[in-house]
mmCIF file of C-alpha atoms in Angstrom:
data_model
loop_
_atom_site.group_PDB
_atom_site.id
_atom_site.type_symbol
_atom_site.label_atom_id
_atom_site.label_comp_id
_atom_site.label_asym_id
_atom_site.label_seq_id
_atom_site.Cartn_x
_atom_site.Cartn_y
_atom_site.Cartn_z
ATOM 1 C CA MET A 54 137.865 109.321 115.929
ATOM 2 C CA PRO A 55 136.890 106.997 113.091
ATOM 3 C CA LYS A 56 138.539 107.896 109.810
ATOM 4 C CA ILE A 57 136.094 107.823 106.916
ATOM 5 C CA PHE A 58 138.493 108.355 104.056
ATOM 6 C CA GLU A 59 141.967 109.549 103.163
ATOM 7 C CA TYR A 60 142.305 111.399 99.858
ATOM 8 C CA PHE A 61 145.589 112.957 98.624
ATOM 9 C CA GLY A 62 146.648 113.804 102.182
ATOM 10 C CA PHE A 63 143.191 114.967 103.283
ATOM 11 C CA ILE A 64 141.818 113.024 106.245
ATOM 12 C CA PHE A 65 138.027 112.923 106.611
ATOM 13 C CA TYR A 66 136.849 111.802 110.052
ATOM 14 C CA PHE A 67 134.066 112.113 112.603
ATOM 15 C CA TYR A 68 133.491 111.619 116.311
ATOM 16 C CA SER A 69 130.876 109.088 117.336
ATOM 17 C CA ASN A 70 127.893 110.329 119.373
ATOM 18 C CA GLU A 71 128.247 113.914 118.184
ATOM 19 C CA HIS A 72 125.591 116.547 117.654
ATOM 20 C CA GLU A 73 123.469 117.494 114.634
ATOM 21 C CA PRO A 74 123.801 118.506 111.871
ATOM 22 C CA ILE A 75 125.695 115.615 110.328
ATOM 23 C CA HIS A 76 129.232 116.850 109.854
ATOM 24 C CA VAL A 77 132.703 115.653 108.944
ATOM 25 C CA HIS A 78 136.024 117.023 110.110
ATOM 26 C CA VAL A 79 138.648 117.475 107.389
ATOM 27 C CA LEU A 80 142.335 117.662 108.276
ATOM 28 C CA HIS A 81 145.086 118.578 105.820
ATOM 29 C CA GLY A 82 148.543 119.991 106.382
ATOM 30 C CA GLY A 83 147.941 120.568 110.093
ATOM 31 C CA ARG A 84 144.806 122.642 109.414
ATOM 32 C CA GLU A 85 141.239 121.580 110.037
ATOM 33 C CA SER A 86 137.710 122.637 109.126
ATOM 34 C CA ILE A 87 134.276 121.138 109.669
ATOM 35 C CA PHE A 88 131.811 120.470 106.867
ATOM 36 C CA ASP A 89 128.117 120.273 107.726
ATOM 37 C CA LEU A 90 126.263 117.969 105.341
ATOM 38 C CA ILE A 91 122.711 119.247 104.928
ATOM 39 C CA MET A 92 120.431 116.448 103.784
ATOM 40 C CA MET A 93 116.968 116.809 102.241
ATOM 41 C CA ASN A 94 114.858 113.784 101.327
ATOM 42 C CA GLY A 95 117.872 111.516 101.811
ATOM 43 C CA GLU A 96 120.096 113.441 99.384
ATOM 44 C CA LEU A 97 122.923 115.906 99.928
ATOM 45 C CA ALA A 98 121.383 119.350 99.432
ATOM 46 C CA GLU A 99 124.119 121.643 100.745
ATOM 47 C CA ILE A 100 127.613 121.657 102.214
ATOM 48 C CA ARG A 101 128.398 124.327 104.807
ATOM 49 C CA MET A 102 131.965 124.833 105.961
ATOM 50 C CA ARG A 103 132.756 126.180 109.402
ATOM 51 C CA GLU A 104 135.865 126.612 111.479
ATOM 52 C CA LYS A 105 136.826 124.303 114.297
ATOM 53 C CA HIS A 106 137.433 126.139 117.559
ATOM 54 C CA GLY A 107 141.153 126.272 118.306
ATOM 55 C CA ALA A 108 142.276 125.035 114.875
ATOM 56 C CA GLU A 109 143.711 126.908 111.925
ATOM 57 C CA PRO A 110 141.101 126.580 109.120
ATOM 58 C CA LEU A 111 141.809 125.015 105.758
ATOM 59 C CA PRO A 112 142.881 127.500 103.082
ATOM 60 C CA GLU A 113 140.361 128.239 100.300
ATOM 61 C CA LYS A 114 141.974 125.841 97.809
ATOM 62 C CA ASP A 115 141.748 122.969 100.304
ATOM 63 C CA LYS A 116 138.145 123.872 101.191
ATOM 64 C CA ARG A 117 137.198 123.635 97.516
ATOM 65 C CA THR A 118 138.981 120.278 97.184
ATOM 66 C CA ALA A 119 137.097 118.878 100.200
ATOM 67 C CA GLU A 120 133.756 120.187 98.887
ATOM 68 C CA GLN A 121 134.427 118.614 95.479
ATOM 69 C CA PHE A 122 135.212 115.327 97.210
ATOM 70 C CA PHE A 123 131.884 115.396 99.079
ATOM 71 C CA ALA A 124 129.983 116.308 95.916
ATOM 72 C CA SER A 125 131.600 113.469 93.952
ATOM 73 C CA LYS A 126 130.639 110.913 96.611
ATOM 74 C CA ALA A 127 127.040 112.173 96.736
ATOM 75 C CA ALA A 128 126.512 111.802 92.982
#
């Protein structure tokens, strides 16, 4: 599980050879959610959050923090 980034206790990682759409797992405080990164014409068009099977999802505040992180890196 390659770690992409660590940001204020949030760990952003992915699994190699995984399925589409492009997505990143975000772990914080023992909870985890998956963020699908929807690309259009090579640019980030949308971020869709979904739950990881068997994991407690991130609370709303943490979801917003992760989304803001993705948006700041795409700009």
